[in-house]
Coordinates of C-alpha atoms and ligand atoms in Angstrom, one line a residue:
M7 CA 0.0 0.0 0.0
S8 CA 1.3 3.4 -0.9
H9 CA 1.8 6.1 1.7
A10 CA 1.2 9.4 -0.2
P11 CA -1.6 11.8 -0.9
T12 CA -3.5 10.7 -3.9
S13 CA -5.1 13.9 -5.1
I14 CA -3.4 17.1 -6.4
D15 CA -4.4 20.3 -4.6
P16 CA -3.9 23.3 -6.9
T17 CA -4.8 25.7 -4.0
K18 CA -1.7 24.8 -1.9
P19 CA 1.9 25.0 -3.1
S20 CA 3.8 21.7 -3.2
I21 CA 7.6 21.3 -2.7
A22 CA 7.9 19.5 -6.0
R23 CA 5.9 22.0 -8.0
V24 CA 7.7 25.0 -6.4
Y25 CA 11.1 23.4 -7.3
D26 CA 9.8 22.8 -10.9
A27 CA 8.8 26.5 -11.0
F28 CA 12.3 27.5 -9.9
L29 CA 13.7 25.4 -12.7
N30 CA 11.4 27.0 -15.3
G31 CA 9.3 23.9 -15.7
S32 CA 5.7 23.8 -16.7
D33 CA 4.3 21.5 -14.0
N34 CA 3.4 24.2 -11.5
Y35 CA 0.4 26.4 -10.5
E36 CA 0.0 30.1 -9.6
V37 CA 0.3 29.2 -5.9
D38 CA 3.7 27.6 -6.5
R39 CA 4.9 30.6 -8.6
E40 CA 3.8 32.9 -5.7
V41 CA 6.3 31.1 -3.4
V42 CA 9.0 31.6 -6.0
R43 CA 8.2 35.3 -6.3
G44 CA 8.4 35.7 -2.5
V45 CA 11.8 34.0 -2.2
R46 CA 13.0 36.1 -5.2
K47 CA 12.2 39.2 -3.1
A48 CA 14.9 38.0 -0.6
A49 CA 17.4 37.1 -3.4
P50 CA 16.5 37.9 -7.1
E51 CA 18.8 35.1 -8.2
A52 CA 17.1 32.5 -5.9
A53 CA 16.4 30.1 -8.8
D54 CA 20.1 29.3 -8.8
L55 CA 19.5 27.3 -5.5
A56 CA 17.5 24.8 -7.6
V57 CA 19.8 25.1 -10.7
E58 CA 22.9 24.3 -8.7
N59 CA 21.2 21.6 -6.8
R60 CA 20.1 19.8 -9.9
A61 CA 23.5 20.2 -11.6
F62 CA 25.1 18.7 -8.4
L63 CA 22.8 15.7 -8.6
I64 CA 23.7 15.1 -12.2
R65 CA 27.5 15.3 -11.5
V66 CA 27.1 13.1 -8.4
C67 CA 25.3 10.5 -10.4
R68 CA 28.0 10.6 -13.1
F69 CA 30.6 10.2 -10.5
L70 CA 28.9 7.3 -8.7
A71 CA 28.3 5.4 -12.0
A72 CA 31.6 6.1 -13.7
R73 CA 34.1 6.3 -10.8
S74 CA 32.5 4.2 -8.1
G75 CA 30.9 1.6 -10.3
I76 CA 27.5 1.9 -8.5
T77 CA 24.7 0.2 -10.4
Q78 CA 21.9 0.6 -7.8
Y79 CA 20.3 3.9 -6.8
L80 CA 17.7 4.8 -4.2
D81 CA 16.6 8.4 -5.1
C82 CA 14.6 9.8 -2.2
G83 CA 12.4 12.8 -3.0
S84 CA 13.1 12.4 -6.7
G85 CA 10.9 15.3 -7.8
L86 CA 9.1 15.9 -11.1
P87 CA 10.9 14.4 -14.0
T88 CA 13.2 16.9 -15.8
A89 CA 15.7 16.6 -18.7
E90 CA 18.4 14.5 -16.8
N91 CA 16.8 12.1 -14.4
T92 CA 18.9 9.7 -12.3
H93 CA 18.3 6.6 -14.4
Q94 CA 19.1 8.5 -17.6
V95 CA 22.4 9.8 -16.3
V96 CA 23.6 6.5 -14.8
R97 CA 22.5 4.4 -17.7
R98 CA 24.9 6.1 -20.0
V99 CA 27.6 4.3 -18.0
H100 CA 25.7 1.2 -16.8
P101 CA 22.8 0.4 -19.1
E102 CA 21.7 -2.3 -16.6
A103 CA 21.6 0.1 -13.6
R104 CA 18.6 -0.2 -11.4
V105 CA 16.9 2.8 -9.9
V106 CA 14.1 3.2 -7.3
Y107 CA 12.6 6.7 -7.2
V108 CA 10.6 7.7 -4.1
D109 CA 8.4 10.8 -3.6
N110 CA 5.0 11.5 -2.0
D111 CA 3.8 14.2 -4.3
P112 CA 0.8 13.0 -6.4
L113 CA 1.9 15.0 -9.5
V114 CA 5.4 13.4 -9.3
L115 CA 3.8 10.0 -9.0
A116 CA 1.6 10.6 -12.1
H117 CA 4.5 11.9 -14.2
S118 CA 7.1 9.4 -13.0
R119 CA 4.8 6.4 -13.5
A120 CA 4.1 7.7 -17.1
L121 CA 7.8 8.2 -17.8
L122 CA 8.8 4.8 -16.4
E123 CA 6.0 2.8 -18.0
G124 CA 7.3 -0.4 -19.4
D125 CA 10.8 0.2 -18.0
P126 CA 11.9 -2.9 -16.1
T127 CA 14.9 -1.4 -14.4
A128 CA 13.6 2.0 -13.0
V129 CA 10.5 2.1 -10.7
F130 CA 8.6 4.6 -8.7
V131 CA 7.5 4.1 -5.1
A132 CA 5.1 6.5 -3.3
E133 CA 6.4 6.7 0.3
D134 CA 7.4 9.2 3.0
I135 CA 11.1 9.7 2.7
F136 CA 11.2 10.9 6.3
E137 CA 9.9 7.5 7.5
P138 CA 12.9 5.4 6.5
E139 CA 11.9 2.2 8.3
R140 CA 8.6 2.1 6.4
L141 CA 10.2 3.0 3.1
L142 CA 13.0 0.4 3.5
A143 CA 10.4 -2.3 4.2
N144 CA 8.5 -1.4 1.1
E145 CA 8.1 -4.6 -1.0
L146 CA 9.3 -2.9 -4.3
V147 CA 12.2 -1.2 -2.6
R148 CA 13.3 -4.6 -1.2
S149 CA 12.9 -6.6 -4.4
H150 CA 14.0 -4.1 -7.0
L151 CA 17.4 -3.5 -5.4
D152 CA 19.9 -6.2 -4.3
W153 CA 20.5 -5.3 -0.7
S154 CA 23.6 -7.5 -0.5
R155 CA 25.5 -5.2 -3.0
P156 CA 26.4 -1.4 -2.8
I157 CA 23.6 1.1 -3.3
A158 CA 23.8 4.9 -3.7
L159 CA 21.3 6.7 -1.5
L160 CA 20.4 10.1 -2.9
H161 CA 18.7 12.7 -0.6
M162 CA 19.0 15.7 -2.8
G163 CA 17.3 18.9 -1.7
T164 CA 15.0 17.0 0.6
L165 CA 16.2 17.2 4.3
H166 CA 15.7 21.0 4.5
H167 CA 12.0 20.3 4.0
Y168 CA 11.8 18.2 7.1
N169 CA 9.8 19.9 9.8
G170 CA 9.7 17.2 12.5
E171 CA 13.0 17.9 14.2
D172 CA 11.3 17.9 17.6
A173 CA 10.4 14.2 17.3
R174 CA 13.4 12.9 15.3
T175 CA 16.4 14.7 13.9
R176 CA 17.5 14.8 10.3
K177 CA 20.7 13.1 11.4
D178 CA 18.6 10.2 12.9
I179 CA 16.7 9.9 9.7
V180 CA 20.0 9.6 7.6
R181 CA 21.4 7.2 10.2
A182 CA 18.4 4.8 9.7
Y183 CA 19.2 4.7 5.9
V184 CA 22.9 4.3 6.5
D185 CA 22.4 1.4 8.9
A186 CA 20.4 -0.4 6.2
L187 CA 22.8 0.2 3.4
P188 CA 25.3 -2.6 2.5
S189 CA 29.0 -2.0 2.9
G190 CA 30.5 -0.2 -0.1
S191 CA 27.4 2.0 -0.5
Y192 CA 27.4 5.8 -0.9
V193 CA 25.2 8.6 0.6
A194 CA 24.8 11.8 -1.3
L195 CA 23.1 14.8 0.3
S196 CA 22.4 18.4 -0.7
H197 CA 20.8 21.0 1.6
F198 CA 20.3 24.8 1.9
L199 CA 23.3 26.4 3.6
D200 CA 23.7 29.3 5.9
P201 CA 27.3 30.2 4.8
E202 CA 27.9 32.2 8.0
D203 CA 29.6 35.1 6.2
E204 CA 28.3 38.2 4.5
F205 CA 25.7 36.1 2.6
S206 CA 24.2 34.8 5.8
A207 CA 21.6 37.5 6.0
T208 CA 20.4 36.7 2.5
A209 CA 20.2 33.0 3.4
R210 CA 18.1 33.8 6.5
K211 CA 15.8 36.1 4.4
M212 CA 15.3 33.3 1.9
E213 CA 14.6 30.9 4.8
E214 CA 12.0 33.3 6.2
M215 CA 10.2 33.6 2.9
F216 CA 10.2 29.8 2.5
L217 CA 9.0 29.1 6.0
H218 CA 6.4 31.8 6.0
S219 CA 5.1 30.9 2.6
M220 CA 2.1 28.5 2.3
M221 CA 4.7 25.8 1.5
G222 CA 6.0 26.2 5.0
S223 CA 9.5 24.5 4.7
G224 CA 13.0 25.3 3.7
T225 CA 15.6 25.5 6.5
F226 CA 19.1 26.9 5.9
S227 CA 21.7 25.1 8.1
T228 CA 25.3 25.8 9.0
R229 CA 28.2 23.8 7.6
A230 CA 28.7 22.1 11.0
E231 CA 25.0 21.1 11.1
L232 CA 25.3 19.7 7.6
E233 CA 28.5 17.8 8.3
D234 CA 26.7 16.2 11.2
L235 CA 24.1 14.7 8.9
F236 CA 26.7 12.4 7.3
N237 CA 26.9 10.5 10.7
G238 CA 30.7 10.4 10.6
L239 CA 31.0 8.5 7.3
P240 CA 34.2 9.2 5.4
M241 CA 33.6 11.8 2.6
V242 CA 34.5 11.6 -1.0
A243 CA 36.8 14.5 -2.1
P244 CA 36.2 17.5 -2.0
G245 CA 34.0 16.8 1.1
L246 CA 31.0 18.9 2.0
V247 CA 31.2 22.1 -0.1
R248 CA 28.9 24.4 -2.0
C249 CA 27.2 22.4 -4.7
A250 CA 28.8 24.6 -7.3
D251 CA 32.3 23.6 -6.0
W252 CA 31.7 19.8 -5.9
Q253 CA 33.8 18.4 -8.8
P254 CA 32.7 21.1 -11.2
D255 CA 32.9 20.4 -14.9
A256 CA 34.8 23.7 -15.5
P257 CA 36.3 26.4 -13.3
H258 CA 33.9 29.2 -12.4
T259 CA 34.5 32.3 -14.6
E260 CA 32.8 34.7 -12.2
P261 CA 32.2 35.0 -8.4
L262 CA 29.3 32.9 -7.2
N263 CA 26.1 34.9 -6.4
A264 CA 24.3 34.6 -3.1
A265 CA 22.0 31.7 -4.0
R266 CA 24.9 29.7 -5.4
R267 CA 26.7 30.2 -2.0
C268 CA 23.6 29.0 -0.1
I269 CA 23.3 25.4 -1.3
A270 CA 25.8 22.7 -0.2
G271 CA 26.3 19.1 -0.8
G272 CA 28.6 16.1 -0.4
V273 CA 29.0 12.4 -0.9
A274 CA 30.0 9.9 1.8
H275 CA 31.1 6.3 1.6
K276 CA 30.0 3.5 3.9
P277 CA 33.2 1.3 4.4
Ligands
SAM329 N1 15.8 15.4 -5.5 C1 15.4 16.2 -6.6 C2 16.5 17.1 -7.0 O1 17.4 17.3 -6.3 O2 16.5 17.6 -8.2 C3 14.1 17.0 -6.3 C4 14.3 17.9 -5.1 S1 12.8 18.7 -4.6 C5 13.4 20.2 -3.9 C6 12.3 17.8 -3.1 C7 11.4 16.6 -3.4 O3 11.2 15.9 -2.2 C8 10.0 17.0 -3.9 O4 9.7 16.3 -5.1 C9 9.1 16.6 -2.8 O5 7.8 16.2 -3.3 C10 9.9 15.5 -2.2 N2 9.5 15.3 -0.7 C11 9.4 16.3 0.2 N3 9.0 15.8 1.4 C12 8.8 14.4 1.1 C13 8.3 13.4 1.9 N4 8.0 13.5 3.2 N5 8.2 12.1 1.4 C14 8.5 12.0 0.1 N6 8.9 12.9 -0.8 C15 9.1 14.2 -0.2

Protein backbone atom coordinates (compact mmCIF):
# COMPACT_ATOMS: atom_id res chain seq x y z
CA MET A 1 0.00 0.00 0.00
CA SER A 2 1.33 3.43 -0.87
CA HIS A 3 1.85 6.13 1.70
CA ALA A 4 1.24 9.37 -0.17
CA PRO A 5 -1.63 11.79 -0.85
CA THR A 6 -3.51 10.68 -3.93
CA SER A 7 -5.10 13.91 -5.14
CA ILE A 8 -3.43 17.07 -6.43
CA ASP A 9 -4.44 20.25 -4.58
CA PRO A 10 -3.86 23.27 -6.86
CA THR A 11 -4.75 25.70 -4.04
CA LYS A 12 -1.70 24.78 -1.94
CA PRO A 13 1.92 25.00 -3.10
CA SER A 14 3.81 21.72 -3.22
CA ILE A 15 7.57 21.34 -2.74
CA ALA A 16 7.92 19.47 -6.03
CA ARG A 17 5.93 22.05 -8.03
CA VAL A 18 7.74 25.01 -6.44
CA TYR A 19 11.06 23.38 -7.33
CA ASP A 20 9.77 22.84 -10.86
CA ALA A 21 8.80 26.54 -11.04
CA PHE A 22 12.31 27.54 -9.90
CA LEU A 23 13.70 25.38 -12.73
CA ASN A 24 11.37 27.05 -15.28
CA GLY A 25 9.34 23.88 -15.71
CA SER A 26 5.69 23.80 -16.75
CA ASP A 27 4.29 21.52 -14.01
CA ASN A 28 3.35 24.23 -11.51
CA TYR A 29 0.41 26.43 -10.55
CA GLU A 30 -0.01 30.08 -9.59
CA VAL A 31 0.29 29.21 -5.85
CA ASP A 32 3.68 27.63 -6.53
CA ARG A 33 4.91 30.61 -8.56
CA GLU A 34 3.78 32.85 -5.69
CA VAL A 35 6.30 31.11 -3.39
CA VAL A 36 9.03 31.61 -5.99
CA ARG A 37 8.20 35.33 -6.27
CA GLY A 38 8.38 35.66 -2.47
CA VAL A 39 11.83 34.04 -2.22
CA ARG A 40 13.03 36.14 -5.16
CA LYS A 41 12.22 39.22 -3.08
CA ALA A 42 14.89 38.03 -0.65
CA ALA A 43 17.36 37.14 -3.42
CA PRO A 44 16.53 37.91 -7.06
CA GLU A 45 18.78 35.06 -8.22
CA ALA A 46 17.12 32.51 -5.87
CA ALA A 47 16.36 30.14 -8.77
CA ASP A 48 20.08 29.32 -8.76
CA LEU A 49 19.49 27.34 -5.55
CA ALA A 50 17.55 24.84 -7.65
CA VAL A 51 19.79 25.09 -10.70
CA GLU A 52 22.94 24.33 -8.68
CA ASN A 53 21.21 21.57 -6.76
CA ARG A 54 20.12 19.84 -9.94
CA ALA A 55 23.53 20.22 -11.59
CA PHE A 56 25.11 18.73 -8.44
CA LEU A 57 22.77 15.74 -8.58
CA ILE A 58 23.75 15.07 -12.19
CA ARG A 59 27.50 15.32 -11.49
CA VAL A 60 27.15 13.09 -8.43
CA CYS A 61 25.27 10.45 -10.44
CA ARG A 62 27.95 10.56 -13.14
CA PHE A 63 30.64 10.17 -10.47
CA LEU A 64 28.88 7.30 -8.72
CA ALA A 65 28.29 5.43 -11.95
CA ALA A 66 31.61 6.10 -13.69
CA ARG A 67 34.10 6.35 -10.83
CA SER A 68 32.51 4.22 -8.12
CA GLY A 69 30.90 1.57 -10.30
CA ILE A 70 27.55 1.87 -8.54
CA THR A 71 24.70 0.21 -10.42
CA GLN A 72 21.89 0.62 -7.85
CA TYR A 73 20.27 3.90 -6.79
CA LEU A 74 17.66 4.84 -4.20
CA ASP A 75 16.62 8.38 -5.14
CA CYS A 76 14.61 9.80 -2.21
CA GLY A 77 12.45 12.84 -3.00
CA SER A 78 13.14 12.44 -6.69
CA GLY A 79 10.90 15.33 -7.80
CA LEU A 80 9.12 15.95 -11.08
CA PRO A 81 10.94 14.39 -14.04
CA THR A 82 13.21 16.87 -15.84
CA ALA A 83 15.71 16.55 -18.68
CA GLU A 84 18.37 14.52 -16.85
CA ASN A 85 16.84 12.11 -14.39
CA THR A 86 18.94 9.74 -12.30
CA HIS A 87 18.25 6.62 -14.39
CA GLN A 88 19.07 8.45 -17.62
CA VAL A 89 22.39 9.77 -16.28
CA VAL A 90 23.63 6.52 -14.77
CA ARG A 91 22.51 4.35 -17.67
CA ARG A 92 24.91 6.08 -19.99
CA VAL A 93 27.60 4.33 -17.97
CA HIS A 94 25.72 1.22 -16.80
CA PRO A 95 22.81 0.39 -19.13
CA GLU A 96 21.71 -2.28 -16.61
CA ALA A 97 21.61 0.15 -13.63
CA ARG A 98 18.59 -0.21 -11.35
CA VAL A 99 16.86 2.84 -9.85
CA VAL A 100 14.11 3.25 -7.27
CA TYR A 101 12.55 6.71 -7.21
CA VAL A 102 10.62 7.72 -4.08
CA ASP A 103 8.39 10.76 -3.62
CA ASN A 104 5.04 11.53 -1.98
CA ASP A 105 3.77 14.21 -4.34
CA PRO A 106 0.79 13.00 -6.40
CA LEU A 107 1.88 14.96 -9.49
CA VAL A 108 5.37 13.44 -9.25
CA LEU A 109 3.77 10.02 -8.95
CA ALA A 110 1.65 10.56 -12.08
CA HIS A 111 4.50 11.91 -14.23
CA SER A 112 7.08 9.42 -12.97
CA ARG A 113 4.84 6.42 -13.53
CA ALA A 114 4.11 7.67 -17.07
CA LEU A 115 7.83 8.21 -17.78
CA LEU A 116 8.82 4.80 -16.43
CA GLU A 117 5.96 2.83 -18.02
CA GLY A 118 7.35 -0.44 -19.41
CA ASP A 119 10.82 0.23 -17.99
CA PRO A 120 11.88 -2.92 -16.10
CA THR A 121 14.90 -1.36 -14.35
CA ALA A 122 13.61 1.97 -12.97
CA VAL A 123 10.54 2.05 -10.71
CA PHE A 124 8.63 4.62 -8.67
CA VAL A 125 7.47 4.14 -5.09
CA ALA A 126 5.10 6.49 -3.25
CA GLU A 127 6.38 6.69 0.33
CA ASP A 128 7.35 9.23 2.97
CA ILE A 129 11.13 9.68 2.75
CA PHE A 130 11.23 10.89 6.35
CA GLU A 131 9.95 7.50 7.51
CA PRO A 132 12.95 5.39 6.49
CA GLU A 133 11.94 2.16 8.27
CA ARG A 134 8.64 2.08 6.44
CA LEU A 135 10.22 3.02 3.12
CA LEU A 136 12.98 0.44 3.51
CA ALA A 137 10.41 -2.25 4.23
CA ASN A 138 8.46 -1.44 1.07
CA GLU A 139 8.12 -4.58 -1.05
CA LEU A 140 9.29 -2.94 -4.29
CA VAL A 141 12.22 -1.19 -2.58
CA ARG A 142 13.32 -4.56 -1.19
CA SER A 143 12.87 -6.56 -4.37
CA HIS A 144 14.03 -4.09 -7.03
CA LEU A 145 17.45 -3.53 -5.43
CA ASP A 146 19.89 -6.21 -4.32
CA TRP A 147 20.53 -5.29 -0.67
CA SER A 148 23.65 -7.46 -0.52
CA ARG A 149 25.46 -5.18 -3.00
CA PRO A 150 26.38 -1.45 -2.77
CA ILE A 151 23.60 1.09 -3.27
CA ALA A 152 23.77 4.86 -3.71
CA LEU A 153 21.32 6.69 -1.47
CA LEU A 154 20.40 10.12 -2.85
CA HIS A 155 18.70 12.68 -0.59
CA MET A 156 19.03 15.75 -2.76
CA GLY A 157 17.27 18.94 -1.75
CA THR A 158 15.03 17.01 0.63
CA LEU A 159 16.15 17.20 4.26
CA HIS A 160 15.74 21.00 4.47
CA HIS A 161 12.01 20.33 3.98
CA TYR A 162 11.81 18.17 7.11
CA ASN A 163 9.85 19.95 9.83
CA GLY A 164 9.66 17.20 12.46
CA GLU A 165 12.99 17.91 14.18
CA ASP A 166 11.33 17.86 17.62
CA ALA A 167 10.41 14.19 17.28
CA ARG A 168 13.35 12.89 15.30
CA THR A 169 16.38 14.74 13.93
CA ARG A 170 17.48 14.81 10.30
CA LYS A 171 20.68 13.08 11.42
CA ASP A 172 18.64 10.22 12.91
CA ILE A 173 16.73 9.86 9.67
CA VAL A 174 19.95 9.64 7.65
CA ARG A 175 21.37 7.16 10.16
CA ALA A 176 18.40 4.83 9.67
CA TYR A 177 19.18 4.71 5.95
CA VAL A 178 22.94 4.33 6.53
CA ASP A 179 22.38 1.40 8.90
CA ALA A 180 20.36 -0.40 6.24
CA LEU A 181 22.84 0.17 3.40
CA PRO A 182 25.28 -2.63 2.52
CA SER A 183 29.01 -2.03 2.92
CA GLY A 184 30.51 -0.18 -0.08
CA SER A 185 27.41 2.03 -0.46
CA TYR A 186 27.36 5.81 -0.91
CA VAL A 187 25.24 8.56 0.63
CA ALA A 188 24.77 11.82 -1.31
CA LEU A 189 23.05 14.79 0.32
CA SER A 190 22.39 18.39 -0.67
CA HIS A 191 20.85 21.01 1.57
CA PHE A 192 20.26 24.77 1.89
CA LEU A 193 23.28 26.36 3.57
CA ASP A 194 23.69 29.35 5.86
CA PRO A 195 27.26 30.24 4.81
CA GLU A 196 27.86 32.23 8.05
CA ASP A 197 29.55 35.06 6.16
CA GLU A 198 28.34 38.24 4.45
CA PHE A 199 25.73 36.11 2.60
CA SER A 200 24.22 34.78 5.83
CA ALA A 201 21.61 37.55 5.98
CA THR A 202 20.39 36.66 2.48
CA ALA A 203 20.23 32.98 3.44
CA ARG A 204 18.09 33.82 6.48
CA LYS A 205 15.84 36.09 4.41
CA MET A 206 15.27 33.31 1.88
CA GLU A 207 14.57 30.92 4.76
CA GLU A 208 12.01 33.27 6.20
CA MET A 209 10.24 33.56 2.86
CA PHE A 210 10.17 29.75 2.46
CA LEU A 211 9.03 29.06 6.02
CA HIS A 212 6.36 31.76 6.03
CA SER A 213 5.06 30.87 2.59
CA MET A 214 2.11 28.49 2.25
CA MET A 215 4.71 25.79 1.50
CA GLY A 216 6.04 26.15 5.03
CA SER A 217 9.45 24.47 4.72
CA GLY A 218 13.03 25.27 3.68
CA THR A 219 15.57 25.49 6.50
CA PHE A 220 19.07 26.86 5.93
CA SER A 221 21.66 25.06 8.08
CA THR A 222 25.25 25.81 8.96
CA ARG A 223 28.19 23.84 7.63
CA ALA A 224 28.68 22.11 11.01
CA GLU A 225 25.01 21.10 11.09
CA LEU A 226 25.25 19.67 7.59
CA GLU A 227 28.48 17.80 8.30
CA ASP A 228 26.69 16.16 11.21
CA LEU A 229 24.05 14.73 8.86
CA PHE A 230 26.65 12.38 7.34
CA ASN A 231 26.90 10.54 10.68
CA GLY A 232 30.69 10.42 10.63
CA LEU A 233 31.01 8.51 7.33
CA PRO A 234 34.20 9.24 5.37
CA MET A 235 33.62 11.82 2.65
CA VAL A 236 34.53 11.60 -1.02
CA ALA A 237 36.76 14.53 -2.14
CA PRO A 238 36.24 17.46 -1.97
CA GLY A 239 34.03 16.77 1.06
CA LEU A 240 31.04 18.90 2.02
CA VAL A 241 31.20 22.06 -0.10
CA ARG A 242 28.92 24.44 -1.96
CA CYS A 243 27.22 22.36 -4.66
CA ALA A 244 28.84 24.60 -7.29
CA ASP A 245 32.28 23.59 -5.99
CA TRP A 246 31.70 19.83 -5.92
CA GLN A 247 33.77 18.38 -8.76
CA PRO A 248 32.71 21.15 -11.19
CA ASP A 249 32.91 20.42 -14.93
CA ALA A 250 34.83 23.66 -15.48
CA PRO A 251 36.31 26.41 -13.29
CA HIS A 252 33.93 29.25 -12.36
CA THR A 253 34.48 32.27 -14.55
CA GLU A 254 32.81 34.72 -12.19
CA PRO A 255 32.17 34.99 -8.43
CA LEU A 256 29.26 32.89 -7.15
CA ASN A 257 26.09 34.86 -6.41
CA ALA A 258 24.30 34.64 -3.06
CA ALA A 259 22.01 31.75 -4.04
CA ARG A 260 24.91 29.66 -5.39
CA ARG A 261 26.67 30.18 -2.04
CA CYS A 262 23.63 28.97 -0.11
CA ILE A 263 23.30 25.38 -1.26
CA ALA A 264 25.83 22.74 -0.21
CA GLY A 265 26.30 19.05 -0.78
CA GLY A 266 28.60 16.11 -0.39
CA VAL A 267 29.01 12.39 -0.95
CA ALA A 268 30.02 9.94 1.76
CA HIS A 269 31.10 6.32 1.58
CA LYS A 270 30.02 3.48 3.87
CA PRO A 271 33.15 1.34 4.36
N1 LIG B 1 15.80 15.39 -5.49
C1 LIG B 1 15.36 16.21 -6.62
C2 LIG B 1 16.48 17.11 -7.04
O1 LIG B 1 17.43 17.27 -6.26
O2 LIG B 1 16.46 17.64 -8.15
C3 LIG B 1 14.10 16.99 -6.26
C4 LIG B 1 14.27 17.93 -5.09
S1 LIG B 1 12.77 18.75 -4.61
C5 LIG B 1 13.40 20.21 -3.92
C6 LIG B 1 12.30 17.83 -3.13
C7 LIG B 1 11.41 16.63 -3.43
O3 LIG B 1 11.21 15.92 -2.20
C8 LIG B 1 10.03 17.00 -3.94
O4 LIG B 1 9.74 16.29 -5.11
C9 LIG B 1 9.08 16.61 -2.82
O5 LIG B 1 7.82 16.15 -3.28
C10 LIG B 1 9.87 15.51 -2.16
N2 LIG B 1 9.47 15.34 -0.75
C11 LIG B 1 9.43 16.30 0.22
N3 LIG B 1 9.01 15.77 1.39
C12 LIG B 1 8.78 14.45 1.13
C13 LIG B 1 8.33 13.37 1.94
N4 LIG B 1 8.04 13.54 3.24
N5 LIG B 1 8.22 12.14 1.37
C14 LIG B 1 8.50 11.95 0.06
N6 LIG B 1 8.95 12.95 -0.76
C15 LIG B 1 9.08 14.18 -0.22
